[in-house]
Coordinates of C-alpha atoms in Angstrom, one line a residue:
M1 CA 48.4 19.5 108.0
F2 CA 47.7 18.1 104.6
L3 CA 48.1 21.5 103.0
I4 CA 51.5 22.1 104.8
L5 CA 52.8 18.6 103.7
S6 CA 51.7 19.3 100.1
L7 CA 53.5 22.7 100.1
L8 CA 56.6 21.1 101.6
L9 CA 56.5 18.4 98.9
I10 CA 56.1 20.9 96.1
Y11 CA 59.0 23.0 97.5
G12 CA 61.2 19.8 97.8
I13 CA 60.6 18.9 94.2
W14 CA 61.4 22.5 93.1
Y15 CA 64.5 22.6 95.2
F16 CA 65.7 19.2 93.9
N17 CA 65.2 20.2 90.3
N18 CA 66.9 23.6 90.6
S19 CA 69.7 23.0 93.0
I20 CA 71.1 19.6 91.9
K21 CA 69.6 19.3 88.4
T22 CA 73.1 18.8 87.0
S23 CA 73.3 15.4 88.6
K24 CA 71.3 13.9 85.7
Y25 CA 72.7 16.3 83.2
I26 CA 76.4 15.6 83.8
E27 CA 76.5 12.2 82.2
P28 CA 76.3 12.3 78.4
E29 CA 75.1 9.3 76.5
I30 CA 78.0 7.1 75.4
V31 CA 77.6 5.3 72.0
A32 CA 81.1 3.7 71.5
T33 CA 84.5 3.5 73.0
H34 CA 87.6 4.2 71.0
Y35 CA 90.5 1.7 71.1
N36 CA 92.4 4.3 73.2
G37 CA 89.8 4.0 75.9
F38 CA 88.0 7.3 75.4
N39 CA 84.3 7.4 74.9
F40 CA 82.2 8.8 72.0
V41 CA 79.0 10.5 72.9
V42 CA 75.8 11.1 70.9
S43 CA 76.5 13.5 68.1
E44 CA 73.7 15.9 69.0
T45 CA 75.4 16.6 72.3
C46 CA 77.6 19.2 70.5
L47 CA 74.4 21.3 69.9
E48 CA 74.4 22.4 73.5
C49 CA 77.4 24.7 73.1
H50 CA 78.1 24.8 69.3
A51 CA 74.7 25.0 67.8
D52 CA 75.6 27.2 64.8
I53 CA 78.7 25.1 63.8
Y54 CA 76.8 21.8 64.4
K55 CA 73.8 22.8 62.3
S56 CA 76.1 24.0 59.5
H57 CA 78.1 20.8 59.6
L58 CA 74.9 18.7 59.1
K59 CA 74.8 20.0 55.5
T60 CA 78.4 19.0 54.6
A61 CA 79.4 16.0 52.4
H62 CA 81.5 14.9 55.3
F63 CA 78.6 14.5 57.7
N64 CA 76.4 12.9 55.0
T65 CA 79.1 10.5 53.7
S66 CA 77.2 7.6 55.4
S67 CA 73.7 7.2 56.9
T68 CA 71.0 4.8 57.6
A69 CA 69.0 3.4 54.6
E70 CA 65.9 5.7 54.8
K71 CA 64.0 7.3 51.9
E72 CA 65.5 10.8 52.5
H73 CA 69.0 9.4 52.3
I74 CA 68.8 7.1 49.2
K75 CA 69.2 8.9 45.9
G76 CA 68.5 6.0 43.5
S77 CA 65.0 5.4 42.1
F78 CA 63.0 2.4 43.0
N79 CA 60.2 3.2 40.5
E80 CA 59.3 0.6 37.8
G81 CA 61.2 1.4 34.6
S82 CA 64.2 3.0 36.3
N83 CA 65.0 0.4 39.1
E84 CA 66.8 -2.3 37.0
L85 CA 70.4 -2.8 36.0
N86 CA 71.3 -5.3 33.3
L87 CA 74.9 -6.5 33.4
K88 CA 76.8 -9.2 31.5
G89 CA 76.5 -11.8 34.2
V90 CA 73.7 -10.6 36.4
K91 CA 70.4 -8.7 36.4
L92 CA 69.7 -6.4 39.3
K93 CA 66.4 -5.0 40.5
M94 CA 66.0 -2.4 43.3
L95 CA 62.8 -2.8 45.4
E96 CA 61.1 -0.8 48.1
E97 CA 58.9 -2.8 50.5
N98 CA 57.2 -1.3 53.6
D99 CA 59.8 1.5 53.9
E100 CA 62.7 -0.9 53.5
Y101 CA 65.0 -1.2 50.5
F102 CA 66.4 -4.2 48.8
Q103 CA 68.6 -5.3 45.9
V104 CA 67.5 -8.5 44.1
S105 CA 70.2 -10.1 42.0
K106 CA 69.6 -12.9 39.5
P107 CA 72.7 -14.4 37.8
K108 CA 72.4 -15.2 34.1
F109 CA 74.5 -18.3 34.1
G110 CA 74.8 -21.4 36.3
D111 CA 72.2 -23.0 38.6
V112 CA 72.1 -20.1 41.0
G113 CA 68.9 -18.8 42.5
T114 CA 67.8 -15.2 43.1
T115 CA 69.3 -13.4 46.1
K116 CA 67.5 -10.6 47.9
S117 CA 69.7 -8.3 50.0
K118 CA 68.5 -5.6 52.3
I119 CA 70.1 -2.1 52.0
D120 CA 71.1 -1.1 55.6
V121 CA 73.8 1.6 55.2
V122 CA 74.1 4.3 52.5
V123 CA 77.7 5.4 51.7
G124 CA 78.2 8.7 49.9
S125 CA 76.4 12.0 50.2
G126 CA 75.2 11.7 46.6
V127 CA 77.3 14.5 45.2
K128 CA 79.1 12.0 42.9
G129 CA 77.0 9.0 43.8
Q130 CA 76.3 6.4 46.5
S131 CA 77.1 2.8 47.3
Y132 CA 75.0 0.6 49.6
L133 CA 76.0 -1.8 52.3
S134 CA 74.1 -4.8 53.7
W135 CA 74.4 -6.7 57.0
Q136 CA 74.7 -10.4 56.8
D137 CA 74.4 -11.3 60.5
E138 CA 77.3 -9.3 62.0
H139 CA 79.2 -9.1 58.6
L140 CA 79.1 -6.0 56.5
V141 CA 79.2 -6.3 52.6
Q142 CA 78.9 -3.9 49.7
L143 CA 76.1 -4.6 47.2
Q144 CA 76.6 -4.7 43.5
A145 CA 74.5 -1.7 42.5
S146 CA 75.5 1.9 43.1
Y147 CA 73.9 5.2 42.2
F148 CA 75.7 7.5 39.8
Q149 CA 74.6 11.2 40.1
P150 CA 75.8 12.4 36.6
T151 CA 73.4 10.0 34.9
S152 CA 70.8 9.7 37.7
S153 CA 70.9 5.9 37.3
W154 CA 71.9 2.6 38.8
V155 CA 75.4 1.4 37.8
N156 CA 77.7 -1.4 38.6
S157 CA 79.6 -0.5 41.7
P158 CA 83.1 0.8 40.9
N159 CA 85.6 -1.9 40.1
F160 CA 83.1 -4.7 40.5
P161 CA 83.1 -7.5 38.0
D162 CA 80.0 -8.0 35.8
Y163 CA 78.6 -11.0 37.7
S164 CA 76.8 -11.2 41.0
L165 CA 79.0 -10.3 43.9
N166 CA 78.9 -9.0 47.5
R167 CA 82.2 -7.4 48.5
K168 CA 83.5 -7.5 52.0
V169 CA 83.7 -4.1 53.7
D170 CA 86.6 -3.8 56.2
D171 CA 88.0 -0.9 58.2
N172 CA 90.1 0.4 55.4
C173 CA 86.9 1.0 53.5
L174 CA 84.9 2.3 56.4
K175 CA 87.5 4.6 58.0
C176 CA 86.8 7.5 55.6
H177 CA 83.0 7.2 55.7
V178 CA 82.2 6.7 59.4
T179 CA 83.3 8.4 62.6
F180 CA 83.9 5.0 64.3
A181 CA 83.2 1.3 63.8
K182 CA 83.9 -1.4 66.4
N183 CA 85.5 -4.3 64.6
N184 CA 85.0 -7.6 66.4
N185 CA 88.6 -8.3 65.6
A186 CA 90.7 -5.8 67.5
S187 CA 93.3 -5.8 64.7
G188 CA 90.8 -4.4 62.3
I189 CA 91.0 -7.4 60.0
G190 CA 87.8 -8.8 58.5
N191 CA 84.3 -7.4 58.1
S192 CA 82.6 -8.5 61.4
Y193 CA 81.4 -5.5 63.5
D194 CA 79.4 -4.7 66.6
R195 CA 76.4 -3.1 64.8
S196 CA 75.5 -1.1 67.9
K197 CA 78.9 0.6 68.0
M198 CA 79.1 2.1 64.5
I199 CA 78.8 5.9 64.3
L200 CA 77.7 6.9 60.8
G201 CA 78.8 10.0 59.0
I202 CA 81.9 12.1 59.8
D203 CA 80.8 14.0 62.9
C204 CA 82.6 16.4 65.2
Q205 CA 84.4 13.7 67.1
R206 CA 86.2 12.2 64.1
C207 CA 88.3 15.4 63.9
H208 CA 88.2 16.6 67.5
G209 CA 88.4 13.3 69.3
P210 CA 86.0 11.3 71.5
S211 CA 84.2 13.9 73.6
E212 CA 82.9 12.4 76.8
K213 CA 85.5 14.1 79.0
H214 CA 85.1 17.4 77.2
V215 CA 81.3 17.4 77.6
K216 CA 81.4 16.4 81.3
H217 CA 84.0 19.1 82.1
H218 CA 82.0 21.9 80.4
R219 CA 78.7 20.8 81.8
K220 CA 80.2 21.1 85.3
N221 CA 82.0 24.3 84.4
P222 CA 79.6 26.2 82.0
E223 CA 81.5 29.5 82.6
A224 CA 84.8 28.1 81.2
E225 CA 85.8 29.8 78.0
I226 CA 88.7 27.6 76.9
G227 CA 87.8 24.2 75.6
E228 CA 89.3 21.3 77.6
F229 CA 89.7 17.7 76.7
V230 CA 89.3 18.4 73.0
D231 CA 91.7 18.4 70.1
S232 CA 92.5 22.0 69.0
Y233 CA 93.7 22.5 65.5
E234 CA 95.2 25.9 66.5
S235 CA 97.8 24.1 68.6
Y236 CA 98.7 21.6 65.9
S237 CA 101.8 21.8 63.8
R238 CA 101.3 22.1 60.0
K239 CA 102.2 18.4 59.7
Q240 CA 99.6 17.4 62.2
R241 CA 96.9 19.5 60.5
L242 CA 97.7 17.9 57.2
D243 CA 97.8 14.4 58.6
A244 CA 94.4 14.8 60.1
C245 CA 93.0 15.1 56.6
A246 CA 95.6 12.8 54.9
V247 CA 94.3 9.8 56.8
C248 CA 91.4 9.8 54.4
H249 CA 92.4 12.1 51.6
S250 CA 95.7 10.5 50.5
G251 CA 94.2 7.4 49.0
L252 CA 95.6 3.8 49.0
Q253 CA 98.5 5.1 46.9
G254 CA 99.4 7.4 49.8
Q255 CA 99.0 5.4 52.9
Q256 CA 97.5 2.4 54.7
I257 CA 97.3 2.2 58.4
K258 CA 99.2 -0.5 60.3
G259 CA 96.9 -2.6 62.5
N260 CA 93.4 -1.1 63.1
P261 CA 92.8 1.8 60.7
F262 CA 90.7 3.6 63.4
S263 CA 93.7 3.7 65.8
F264 CA 94.9 7.0 64.2
I265 CA 93.1 10.1 65.5
A266 CA 93.6 13.8 64.8
G267 CA 96.8 15.1 66.4
D268 CA 98.7 11.9 65.8
T269 CA 101.6 11.7 63.3
L270 CA 100.4 9.6 60.3
S271 CA 103.8 8.3 59.3
L272 CA 104.0 6.4 62.6
Y273 CA 100.8 4.6 61.8
S274 CA 101.2 4.1 58.0
K275 CA 102.9 1.2 56.2
N276 CA 103.1 3.1 52.9
Y277 CA 103.0 6.8 53.5
K278 CA 103.3 9.0 50.4
N279 CA 106.8 9.5 49.1
V280 CA 107.5 12.8 47.5
N281 CA 108.4 12.4 43.8
S282 CA 107.0 8.8 43.8
K283 CA 107.1 7.2 40.3
V284 CA 103.6 6.0 40.8
K285 CA 101.2 8.4 39.0
L286 CA 98.9 10.1 41.6
D287 CA 95.3 9.5 40.8
V288 CA 92.6 12.1 41.6
H289 CA 90.5 9.5 43.4
G290 CA 91.0 10.0 47.1
N291 CA 94.6 11.3 46.8
Q292 CA 94.0 15.1 47.1
M293 CA 96.8 15.3 49.7
G294 CA 99.4 13.8 47.4
L295 CA 98.4 16.1 44.5
L296 CA 98.2 19.2 46.7
T297 CA 101.7 18.7 48.2
E298 CA 103.2 18.6 44.7
S299 CA 101.5 21.9 43.7
E300 CA 103.6 25.0 43.5
C301 CA 101.1 26.8 45.7
F302 CA 101.8 24.4 48.5
V303 CA 105.6 24.1 48.0
N304 CA 105.9 27.9 48.0
S305 CA 103.5 28.5 51.0
P306 CA 105.1 27.3 54.3
K307 CA 101.8 27.7 56.2
M308 CA 99.4 26.4 53.6
D309 CA 97.3 23.4 54.6
C310 CA 93.8 22.0 53.8
L311 CA 92.1 24.5 56.1
T312 CA 93.6 27.4 54.2
C313 CA 91.0 26.8 51.5
H314 CA 88.4 24.6 53.2
D315 CA 86.1 25.2 56.2
P316 CA 85.1 21.7 57.3
H317 CA 82.1 23.1 59.2
K318 CA 80.4 24.5 56.2
N319 CA 79.1 23.3 52.8
E320 CA 81.0 25.6 50.5
R321 CA 80.8 23.3 47.4
A322 CA 80.5 25.1 44.1
D323 CA 80.5 28.6 45.8
M324 CA 82.8 30.3 43.3
N325 CA 83.0 33.6 45.2
I326 CA 84.2 31.9 48.4
F327 CA 87.0 30.1 46.7
N328 CA 88.0 33.1 44.5
L329 CA 88.4 35.1 47.6
K330 CA 90.6 32.4 49.1
C331 CA 92.8 32.4 46.0
L332 CA 93.1 36.2 46.0
T333 CA 94.4 36.2 49.6
C334 CA 97.7 35.1 48.1
H335 CA 97.4 36.1 44.4
E336 CA 96.6 39.7 43.6
S337 CA 94.8 40.1 40.3
N338 CA 97.2 42.7 38.9
K339 CA 100.3 40.5 39.6
V340 CA 98.6 37.4 38.1
N341 CA 97.6 39.3 35.0
S342 CA 101.3 40.1 34.4
V343 CA 102.3 36.4 34.5
Q344 CA 100.3 35.2 31.5
E345 CA 100.2 37.3 28.4
N346 CA 96.8 38.1 26.8
H347 CA 94.8 36.7 29.7
I348 CA 93.0 39.0 32.0
H349 CA 91.8 37.7 35.4
N350 CA 88.9 39.3 37.2
N351 CA 86.7 38.5 40.2
Q352 CA 83.9 37.1 38.0
Q353 CA 86.1 34.2 36.8
N354 CA 86.2 30.8 38.5
C355 CA 89.8 30.2 39.6
V356 CA 89.1 26.6 40.5
S357 CA 87.6 25.5 37.2
C358 CA 90.7 26.6 35.4
H359 CA 93.5 25.8 37.8
M360 CA 92.0 22.7 39.5
P361 CA 89.9 21.1 36.7
L362 CA 87.8 18.0 36.8
V363 CA 90.0 15.0 35.7
P364 CA 89.0 11.4 34.9
S365 CA 90.1 8.9 37.5
E366 CA 92.2 5.9 36.3
V367 CA 91.1 3.8 39.3
M368 CA 87.5 4.8 39.9
K369 CA 85.5 3.5 36.9
L370 CA 82.1 2.1 36.6
K371 CA 79.7 0.4 34.1
L372 CA 76.3 1.8 33.3
E373 CA 74.9 -1.4 31.7
N374 CA 75.7 -4.5 29.7
D375 CA 77.9 -4.2 26.6
V376 CA 79.0 -0.7 27.5
E377 CA 82.6 0.1 28.3
E378 CA 83.5 1.3 31.8
I379 CA 83.5 5.1 32.2
P380 CA 85.8 7.0 34.6
V381 CA 84.4 9.2 37.3
Y382 CA 85.6 12.8 37.0
I383 CA 87.1 14.3 40.1
R384 CA 88.5 17.7 40.8
T385 CA 92.3 17.6 40.9
H386 CA 94.1 19.2 43.8
L387 CA 97.3 19.5 41.7
I388 CA 97.0 23.3 41.4
G389 CA 98.5 24.5 38.2
I390 CA 98.1 26.1 34.7
Y391 CA 96.2 23.8 32.4
N392 CA 95.4 24.1 28.7

């Protein structure tokens, strides 16, 4: 009898696991709820069906544009001799203690004591540099010190004054560096957040929408070949495709979102959300910092190509940075070498040349400047222009 009961129990466990195992598999882990009521799931959930795309995306600057403050994410040095920044009004020192990282600031003037601030969030993939954020209770602030990749050194954060300062970080700052942040003020005003509802990095859901419904549907219907409850860029108009990128890549000169900046999602029309959407032929000089969309739309390539959008040249799922061959091939899909050679006298183009370096050069930003140390003038950050053209 004991043997029979044991066998029945084993069979029951096997049957339960194999016949209704989807009951515990259907519900994905929810990490935040968008203001439209749809739920974000854990980023790794996308691995189940899109492993190759997901793993490739992990290497992109988009995904790494914000992260937790861990050793593998912070580029700046905390070693003695290279962990200090001496500015006109404050001296900064970067410290590592028990696998945690801090900025210690000591003002040079006034009766002000030393302030020690923990680094909690890293902003920036490190391609150009990084800035660092700190939690003060539920309030998020940017610290004074940043890392600048071209000099491999600590610098005064862009546009900071020379004295000790923590700058408030609101949704207009965060919206281009995180997938979602739950502001304690529904209007998006202020820098008070629910720390447990912030999704760092630009993951799949920032461009394809909160994915709980999508995941549930396809876990229940694994044979389905058409994606349901997910934003498809193939169905978007050119304007929608451009707007999905413009929300971050048109800069403050291009647009600012009315109300909560996270209210806009891919597939929406940006002009309905923006209080200062880019005007063509604006008298304001377009700066290379963050305004790639404004520059691109004034390029002859764009004006003369009715189907051209950001995805014509960029694959957001892959890290293609500095891969000359990939971008040369994309240019040559529209520009045949023989025809291009006939345009400019005494200049021969070939496949070994870098189209981007000549026709989209690095340009100094007028608004993104930083100071390396005391008594040194601010220097501009060089950013590749998206105003495609012929340059001297």
